[in-house]
XYZ file of C-alpha atoms in Angstrom:
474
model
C 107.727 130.018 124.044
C 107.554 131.866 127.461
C 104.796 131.925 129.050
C 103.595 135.686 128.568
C 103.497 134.759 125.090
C 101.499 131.731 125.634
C 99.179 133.581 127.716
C 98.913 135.643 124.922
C 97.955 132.809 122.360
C 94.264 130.944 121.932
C 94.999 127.414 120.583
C 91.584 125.707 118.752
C 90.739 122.768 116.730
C 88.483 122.313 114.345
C 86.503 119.137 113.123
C 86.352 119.215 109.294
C 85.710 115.921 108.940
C 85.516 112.537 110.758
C 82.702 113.524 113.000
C 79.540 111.711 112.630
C 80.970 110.219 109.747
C 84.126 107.148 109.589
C 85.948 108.814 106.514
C 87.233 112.645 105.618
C 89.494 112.490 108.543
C 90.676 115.954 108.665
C 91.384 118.329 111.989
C 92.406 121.897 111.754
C 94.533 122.982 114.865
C 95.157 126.910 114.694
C 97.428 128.907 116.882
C 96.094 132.639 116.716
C 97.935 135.872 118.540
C 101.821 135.269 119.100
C 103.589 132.533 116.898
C 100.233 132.033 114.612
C 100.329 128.608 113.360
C 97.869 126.845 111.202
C 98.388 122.654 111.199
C 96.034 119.983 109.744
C 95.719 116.790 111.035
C 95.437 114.473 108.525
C 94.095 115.417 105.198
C 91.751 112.499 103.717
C 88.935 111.856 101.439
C 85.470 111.323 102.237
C 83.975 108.240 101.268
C 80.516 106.285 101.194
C 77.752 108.119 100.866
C 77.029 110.047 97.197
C 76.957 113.691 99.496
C 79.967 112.458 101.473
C 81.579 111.898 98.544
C 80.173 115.149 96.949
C 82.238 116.814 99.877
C 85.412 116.533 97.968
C 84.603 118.199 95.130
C 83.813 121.296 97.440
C 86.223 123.798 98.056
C 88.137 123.298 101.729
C 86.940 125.570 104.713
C 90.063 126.936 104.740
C 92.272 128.471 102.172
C 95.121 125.854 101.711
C 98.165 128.268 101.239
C 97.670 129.601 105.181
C 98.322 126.492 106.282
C 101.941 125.739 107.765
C 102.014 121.990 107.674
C 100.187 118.846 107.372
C 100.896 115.811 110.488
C 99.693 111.952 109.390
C 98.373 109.139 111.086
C 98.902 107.234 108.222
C 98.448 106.609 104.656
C 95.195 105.447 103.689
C 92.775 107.475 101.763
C 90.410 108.330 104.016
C 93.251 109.960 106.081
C 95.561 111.187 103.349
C 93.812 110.918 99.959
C 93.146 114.828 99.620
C 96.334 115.629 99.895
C 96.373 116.414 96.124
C 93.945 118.517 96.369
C 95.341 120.698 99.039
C 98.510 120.965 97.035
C 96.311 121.990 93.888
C 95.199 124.493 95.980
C 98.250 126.077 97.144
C 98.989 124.401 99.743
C 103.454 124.179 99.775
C 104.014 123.122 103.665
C 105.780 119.997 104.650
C 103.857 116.693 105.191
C 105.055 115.049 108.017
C 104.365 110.873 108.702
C 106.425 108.415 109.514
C 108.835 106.902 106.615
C 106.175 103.403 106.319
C 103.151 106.163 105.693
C 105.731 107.998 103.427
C 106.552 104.991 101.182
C 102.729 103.758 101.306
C 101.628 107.233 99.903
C 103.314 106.667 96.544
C 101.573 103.629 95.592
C 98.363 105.162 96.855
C 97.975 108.425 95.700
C 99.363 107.945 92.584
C 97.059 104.768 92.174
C 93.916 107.006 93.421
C 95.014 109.623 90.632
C 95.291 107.148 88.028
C 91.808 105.327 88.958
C 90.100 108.743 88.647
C 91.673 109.870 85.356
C 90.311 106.480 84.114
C 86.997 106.481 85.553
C 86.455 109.733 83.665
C 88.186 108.299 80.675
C 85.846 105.266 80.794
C 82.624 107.633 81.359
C 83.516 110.039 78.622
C 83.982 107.158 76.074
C 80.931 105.128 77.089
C 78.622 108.513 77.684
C 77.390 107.487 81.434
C 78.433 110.740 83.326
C 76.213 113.280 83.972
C 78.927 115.976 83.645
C 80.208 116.585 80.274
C 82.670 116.187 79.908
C 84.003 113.843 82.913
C 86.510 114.995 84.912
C 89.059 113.197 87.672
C 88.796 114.865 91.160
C 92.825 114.903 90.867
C 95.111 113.814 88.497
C 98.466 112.277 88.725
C 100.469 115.328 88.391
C 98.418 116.417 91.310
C 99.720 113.596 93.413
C 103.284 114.295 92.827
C 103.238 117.401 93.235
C 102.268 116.379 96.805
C 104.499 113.691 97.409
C 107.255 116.023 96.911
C 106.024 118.085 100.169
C 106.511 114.712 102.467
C 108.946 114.840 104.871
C 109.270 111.547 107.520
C 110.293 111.219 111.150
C 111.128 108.005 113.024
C 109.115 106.680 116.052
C 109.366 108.314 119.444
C 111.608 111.263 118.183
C 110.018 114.874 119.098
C 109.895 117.402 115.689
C 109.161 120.830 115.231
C 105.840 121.719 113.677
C 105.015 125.471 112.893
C 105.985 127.973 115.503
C 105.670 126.531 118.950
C 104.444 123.131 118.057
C 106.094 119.511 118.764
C 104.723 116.231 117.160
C 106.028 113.115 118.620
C 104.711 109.798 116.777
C 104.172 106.469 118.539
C 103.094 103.411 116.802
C 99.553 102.658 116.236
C 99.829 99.306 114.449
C 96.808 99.538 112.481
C 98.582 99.242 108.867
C 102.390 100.054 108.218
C 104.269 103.190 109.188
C 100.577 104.057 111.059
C 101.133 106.368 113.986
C 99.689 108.117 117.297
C 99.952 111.726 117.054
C 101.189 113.292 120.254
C 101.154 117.658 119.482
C 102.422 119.790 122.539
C 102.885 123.464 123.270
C 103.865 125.292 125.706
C 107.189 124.374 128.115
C 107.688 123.252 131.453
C 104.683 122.550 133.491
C 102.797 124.511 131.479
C 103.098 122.339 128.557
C 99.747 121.101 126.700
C 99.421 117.528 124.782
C 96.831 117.086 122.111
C 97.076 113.092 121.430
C 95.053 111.955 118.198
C 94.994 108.209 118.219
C 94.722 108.111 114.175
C 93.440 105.101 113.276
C 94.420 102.473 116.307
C 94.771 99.224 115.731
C 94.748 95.435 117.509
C 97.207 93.715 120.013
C 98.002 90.162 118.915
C 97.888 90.793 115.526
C 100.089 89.224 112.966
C 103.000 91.471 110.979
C 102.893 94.717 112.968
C 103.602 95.219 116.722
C 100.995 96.237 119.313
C 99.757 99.887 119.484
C 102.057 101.644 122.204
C 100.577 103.465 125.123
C 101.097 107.609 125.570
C 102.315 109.366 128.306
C 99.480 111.188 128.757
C 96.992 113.962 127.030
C 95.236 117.112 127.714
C 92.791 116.691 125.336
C 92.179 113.257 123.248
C 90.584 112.702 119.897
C 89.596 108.939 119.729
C 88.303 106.810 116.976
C 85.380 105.245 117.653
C 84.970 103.394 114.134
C 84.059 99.833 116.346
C 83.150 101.276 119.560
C 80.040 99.814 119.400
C 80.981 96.384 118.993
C 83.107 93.636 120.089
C 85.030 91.800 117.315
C 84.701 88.369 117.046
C 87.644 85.575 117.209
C 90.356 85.582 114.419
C 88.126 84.040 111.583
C 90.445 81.351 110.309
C 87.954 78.514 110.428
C 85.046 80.502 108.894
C 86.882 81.791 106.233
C 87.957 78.104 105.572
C 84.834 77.074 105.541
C 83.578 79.698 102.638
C 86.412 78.789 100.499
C 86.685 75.061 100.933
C 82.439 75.144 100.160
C 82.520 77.329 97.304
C 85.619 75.196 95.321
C 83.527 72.130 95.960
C 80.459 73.711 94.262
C 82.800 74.532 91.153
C 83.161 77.996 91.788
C 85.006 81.561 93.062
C 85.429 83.156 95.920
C 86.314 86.947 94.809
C 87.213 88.991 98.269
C 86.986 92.669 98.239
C 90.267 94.048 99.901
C 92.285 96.780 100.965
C 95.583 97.014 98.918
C 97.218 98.422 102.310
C 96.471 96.285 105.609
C 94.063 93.873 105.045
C 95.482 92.400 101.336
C 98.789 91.497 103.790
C 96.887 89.750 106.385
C 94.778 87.772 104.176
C 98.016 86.637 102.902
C 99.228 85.723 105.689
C 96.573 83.990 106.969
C 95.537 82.074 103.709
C 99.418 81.139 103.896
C 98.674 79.724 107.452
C 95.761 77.491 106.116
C 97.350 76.412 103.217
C 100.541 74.975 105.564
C 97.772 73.589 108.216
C 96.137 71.569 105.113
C 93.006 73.138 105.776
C 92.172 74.317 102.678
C 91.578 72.192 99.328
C 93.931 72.768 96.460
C 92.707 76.433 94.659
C 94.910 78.968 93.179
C 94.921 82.208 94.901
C 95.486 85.567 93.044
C 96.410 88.818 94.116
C 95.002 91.164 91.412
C 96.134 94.666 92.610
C 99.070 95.888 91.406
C 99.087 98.216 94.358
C 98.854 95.733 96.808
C 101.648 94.114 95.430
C 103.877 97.084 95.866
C 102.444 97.484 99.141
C 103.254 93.829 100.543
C 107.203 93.973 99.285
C 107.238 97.787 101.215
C 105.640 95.723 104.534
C 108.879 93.548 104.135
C 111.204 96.361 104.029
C 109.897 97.949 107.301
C 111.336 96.218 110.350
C 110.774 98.621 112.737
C 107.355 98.133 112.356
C 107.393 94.152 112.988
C 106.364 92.016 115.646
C 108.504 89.165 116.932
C 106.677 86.519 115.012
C 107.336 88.684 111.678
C 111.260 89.445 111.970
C 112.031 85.429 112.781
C 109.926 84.341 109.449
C 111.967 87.454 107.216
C 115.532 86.622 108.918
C 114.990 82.953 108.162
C 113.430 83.532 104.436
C 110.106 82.460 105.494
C 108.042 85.803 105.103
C 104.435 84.581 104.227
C 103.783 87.354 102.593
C 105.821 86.106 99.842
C 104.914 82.793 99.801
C 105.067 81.117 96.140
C 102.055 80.127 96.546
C 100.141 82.886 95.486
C 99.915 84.570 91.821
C 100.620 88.187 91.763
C 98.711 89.366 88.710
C 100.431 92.157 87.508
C 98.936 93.262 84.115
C 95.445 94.604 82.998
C 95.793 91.678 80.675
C 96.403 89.052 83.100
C 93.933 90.274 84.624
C 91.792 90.418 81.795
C 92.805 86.831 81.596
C 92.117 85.971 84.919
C 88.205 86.752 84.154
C 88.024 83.909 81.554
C 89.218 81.324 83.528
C 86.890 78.975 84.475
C 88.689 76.757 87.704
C 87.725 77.177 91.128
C 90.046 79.998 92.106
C 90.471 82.609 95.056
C 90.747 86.241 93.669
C 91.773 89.325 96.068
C 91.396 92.388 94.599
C 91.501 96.209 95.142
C 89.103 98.156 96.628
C 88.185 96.785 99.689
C 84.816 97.980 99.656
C 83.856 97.843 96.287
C 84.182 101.125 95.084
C 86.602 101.151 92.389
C 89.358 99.165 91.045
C 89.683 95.537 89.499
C 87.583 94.176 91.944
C 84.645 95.364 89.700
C 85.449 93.948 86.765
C 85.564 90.234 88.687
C 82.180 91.619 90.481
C 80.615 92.184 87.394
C 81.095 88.991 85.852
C 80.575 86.439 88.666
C 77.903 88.069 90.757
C 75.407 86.850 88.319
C 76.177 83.103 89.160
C 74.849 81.334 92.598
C 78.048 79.176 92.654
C 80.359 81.983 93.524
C 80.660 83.484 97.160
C 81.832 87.328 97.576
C 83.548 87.399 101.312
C 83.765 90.772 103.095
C 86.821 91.078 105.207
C 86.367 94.345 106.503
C 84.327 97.705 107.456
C 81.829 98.476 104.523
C 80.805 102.024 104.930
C 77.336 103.133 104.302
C 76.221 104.231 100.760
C 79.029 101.547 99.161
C 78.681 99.036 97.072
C 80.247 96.594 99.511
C 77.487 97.624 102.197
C 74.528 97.044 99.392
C 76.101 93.644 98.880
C 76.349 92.864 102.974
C 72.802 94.044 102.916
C 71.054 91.910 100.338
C 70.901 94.028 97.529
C 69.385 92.187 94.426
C 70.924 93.921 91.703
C 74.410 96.216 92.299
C 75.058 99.327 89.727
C 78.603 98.797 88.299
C 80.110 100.543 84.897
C 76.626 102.146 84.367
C 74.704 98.683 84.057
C 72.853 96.738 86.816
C 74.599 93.553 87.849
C 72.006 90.504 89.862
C 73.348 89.348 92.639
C 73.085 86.062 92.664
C 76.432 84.569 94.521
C 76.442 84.125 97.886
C 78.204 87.451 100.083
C 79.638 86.589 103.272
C 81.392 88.832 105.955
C 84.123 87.118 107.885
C 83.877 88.806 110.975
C 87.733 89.431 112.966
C 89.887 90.369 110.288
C 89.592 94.493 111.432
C 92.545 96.530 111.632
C 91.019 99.016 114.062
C 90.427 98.408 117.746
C 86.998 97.282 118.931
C 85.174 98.864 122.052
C 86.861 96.724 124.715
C 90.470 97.219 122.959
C 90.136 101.048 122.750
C 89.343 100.696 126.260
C 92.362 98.617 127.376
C 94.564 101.365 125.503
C 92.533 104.389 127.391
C 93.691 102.373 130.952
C 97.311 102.958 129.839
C 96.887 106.512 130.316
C 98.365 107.698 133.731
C 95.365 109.922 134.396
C 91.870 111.115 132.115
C 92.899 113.885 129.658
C 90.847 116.949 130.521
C 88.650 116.533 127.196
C 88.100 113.477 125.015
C 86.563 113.986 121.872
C 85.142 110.996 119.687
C 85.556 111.001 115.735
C 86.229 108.315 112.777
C 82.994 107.182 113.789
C 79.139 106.789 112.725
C 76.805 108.285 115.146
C 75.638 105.009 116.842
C 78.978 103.786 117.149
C 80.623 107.111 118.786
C 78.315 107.810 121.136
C 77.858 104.033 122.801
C 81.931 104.402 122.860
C 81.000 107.655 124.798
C 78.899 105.901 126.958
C 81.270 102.979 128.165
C 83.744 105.379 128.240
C 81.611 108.028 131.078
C 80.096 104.645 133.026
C 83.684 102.438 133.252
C 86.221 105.034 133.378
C 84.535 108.406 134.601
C 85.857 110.343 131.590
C 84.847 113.758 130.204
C 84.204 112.581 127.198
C 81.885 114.394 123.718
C 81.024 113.257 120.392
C 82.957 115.788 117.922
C 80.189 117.297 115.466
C 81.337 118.557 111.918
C 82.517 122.232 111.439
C 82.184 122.443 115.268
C 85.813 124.362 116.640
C 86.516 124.155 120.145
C 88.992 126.264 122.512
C 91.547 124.195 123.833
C 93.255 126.459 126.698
């Protein structure tokens, strides 16, 4: 693009979700006067609260056939998971990620589709909706029809996006295939960067390599999910602890995870105990299909592994699929699984209680003081997994009130996203402050102490995005 046409051209962004809130992640960038071009930044669902929730029933603030193209961080829900939607609603752009986001989207959307059609299944037969009849906020054919629109790019390779755009991903090592998001316009010196950090994760982490440092940004949209906070050591001992005290009392701990992330690194770490002999002798199950599918694609992925990962898979020694553990597969085994009465250790999908098998496991050991529920990771407001962390007495689950009378823990360390002090170790790899830094992915508290350290230690510009708030970015 020359640079009387740029002059010529107003490039915005709008936040349509993420601000003020950790889920919904979902950026508009628009290109208006010469070489319009309309691109979303990830498209995901909101989750947590019932009216963030309500939010995805609602139609978009946009209408989705205008826009050209959809660019992903990466593949979990809250970043992708209303991708069905869009393509429901028109929408017939490419989606561009990264080929580990593309082959973790399957698994997840089609799972998320299949979940819903159930839930409304399950509410329909058993008469505890309010809407009658129940209906899925997408269905399966809804997810495919998306998945067709996915197109991948490796690492560090510059694409076309819409007229005048170029996306460049870098890795973000927060879950597999994740990814910075590096958009510029304009050539020469004139040339503009818009870097969205997606979801960043942690250095020294096991499986995936380090996030990677950017070459610099004009303007900077930042999580700020942990900015708050500083995570605590890697939890190993504590989490040994739980487990070993709950088999000895004759009963189960059931751990809420997620199927993509945080199922593989409990793996791998429970792996590591088991080979230290610091855990007693207790059967370990993975009860999520999904996660399943998702640990053999983390295998398949080597450009996304750290050194410690590729020596274990060349020599045969993944943890991940250590023999050890029991993959239950089936709703029967799972079914199964329930009526056992040994002193077991149970992951299962979703990671913060909203959905899934984990329920079902929930539902029937909650109720007894010898069982210990462990919390390896965020629990957004307004979820079940935050009225658990917060003492709740009695948990709604399939319409009936459950007592809570097992013991919840929260083993602190296991986070896949950078804490305050880590996002501001990657920030020091920039070589100088972009011109604007917005904050999103976060709650309010969180965002705006990350704005603070970032203003007193650095001496950034730096603002706390607000929802439907568009900014100018010439």
């Amino acid at each position: 693009m020359h640079m009387t046409d740029e002059a010529q051209t107003t490039t915005s962004l709008r936040f349509l979700g993420a601000a003020g809130t950790v889920t919904g992640s979902r950026f508009l960038l628009e290109r208006e006067g010469r070489g319009r071009c309309r691109v979303l930044l990830d498209c995901g669902l909101f989750q947590g609260l019932k009216g963030l929730r309500q939010r995805n029933w609602a139609p978009p603030p946009f209408d989705p056939v205008t826009v050209d193209a959809v660019v992903l961080s990466h593949a979990h829900l809250d970043h992708s998971g209303a991708l069905p939607l869009l393509a429901r609603g028109g929408f017939r752009g490419p989606v561009h990620c990264t080929p580990g986001t593309a082959d973790l989207l399957e698994p997840l959307l089609l799972d998320a589709a299949y979940l819903q059609e159930e839930d409304a299944e399950r509410a329909n037969r058993h008469g505890y909706s309010r809407h009658q009849p129940a209906l899925p906020l997408f269905t399966v054919e809804d997810a495919r029809r998306a998945l067709a629109l996915v197109r991948t790019h490796p690492y560090g390779t510059p694409f076309a996006v819409g007229e005048g755009l170029e996306v460049t991903f870098r890795r973000a090592g927060h879950i597999l295939g994740s990814a910075t998001v590096d958009v510029a316009w304009g050539r020469g010196g004139a040339a503009r960067h818009l870097v969205f950090s997606g979801d960043l994760g942690r250095p020294g982490r096991p499986i995936l390599r380090d996030p990677e440092p950017v070459p610099g940004a004009d303007v900077l949209l930042l999580e700020s999910t942990y900015g708050d906070r500083v995570h605590a050591a890697f939890p190993e001992e504590h989490l040994a602890r739980v487990i070993t005290r709950t088999v000895h009392q004759g009963g189960v701990v059931v751990i809420p995870v997620f199927a993509v992330g945080r199922a593989q690194e409990l793996l791998w770490t429970l792996h590591r105990l088991r080979d230290a002999q610091r855990l007693p002798s207790v059967s370990v199950f993975l009860d999520s299909p999904m996660a399943q599918d998702v640990t053999a694609l983390y295998c398949l992925h080597p450009e996304d592994h750290d050194v410690d990962m590729q020596r274990l898979v060349a020599q045969a020694r993944c943890p991940l699929c250590a023999s050890e553990h029991h993959w239950v597969r089936t709703a029967e085994a799972s079914r199964a699984l329930l009526e056992r009465t040994d002193p077991r250790v149970i992951l299962a999908a979703s990671g913060m209680a909203t959905g899934g098998r984990v329920l079902h496991h929930l539902k029937r050991l909650l109720p007894d003081p010898r069982n210990t529920v462990v919390f390896a990771g965020y629990q957004a407001a307004g979820t079940r997994g935050r009225a658990l962390q917060d003492g709740a007495a009695t948990v709604r689950i399939h319409g009936q009130d459950v007592p809570v009378r097992a013991g919840v823990e929260t083993v602190d360390g296991l986070s896949a996203h950078a804490d305050r002090e880590e996002l501001l170790d990657w920030l020091r790899t920039f070589p100088r402050p972009p011109r604007e830094t917005w904050l999103v992915h976060g709650e309010p508290a969180a965002s705006e102490a990350l704005a603070k350290s970032i203003r007193e230690r650095m001496g950034w510009r730096v603002r706390v995005a607000r929802d439907g708030e568009r900014v100018t970015l010439e």
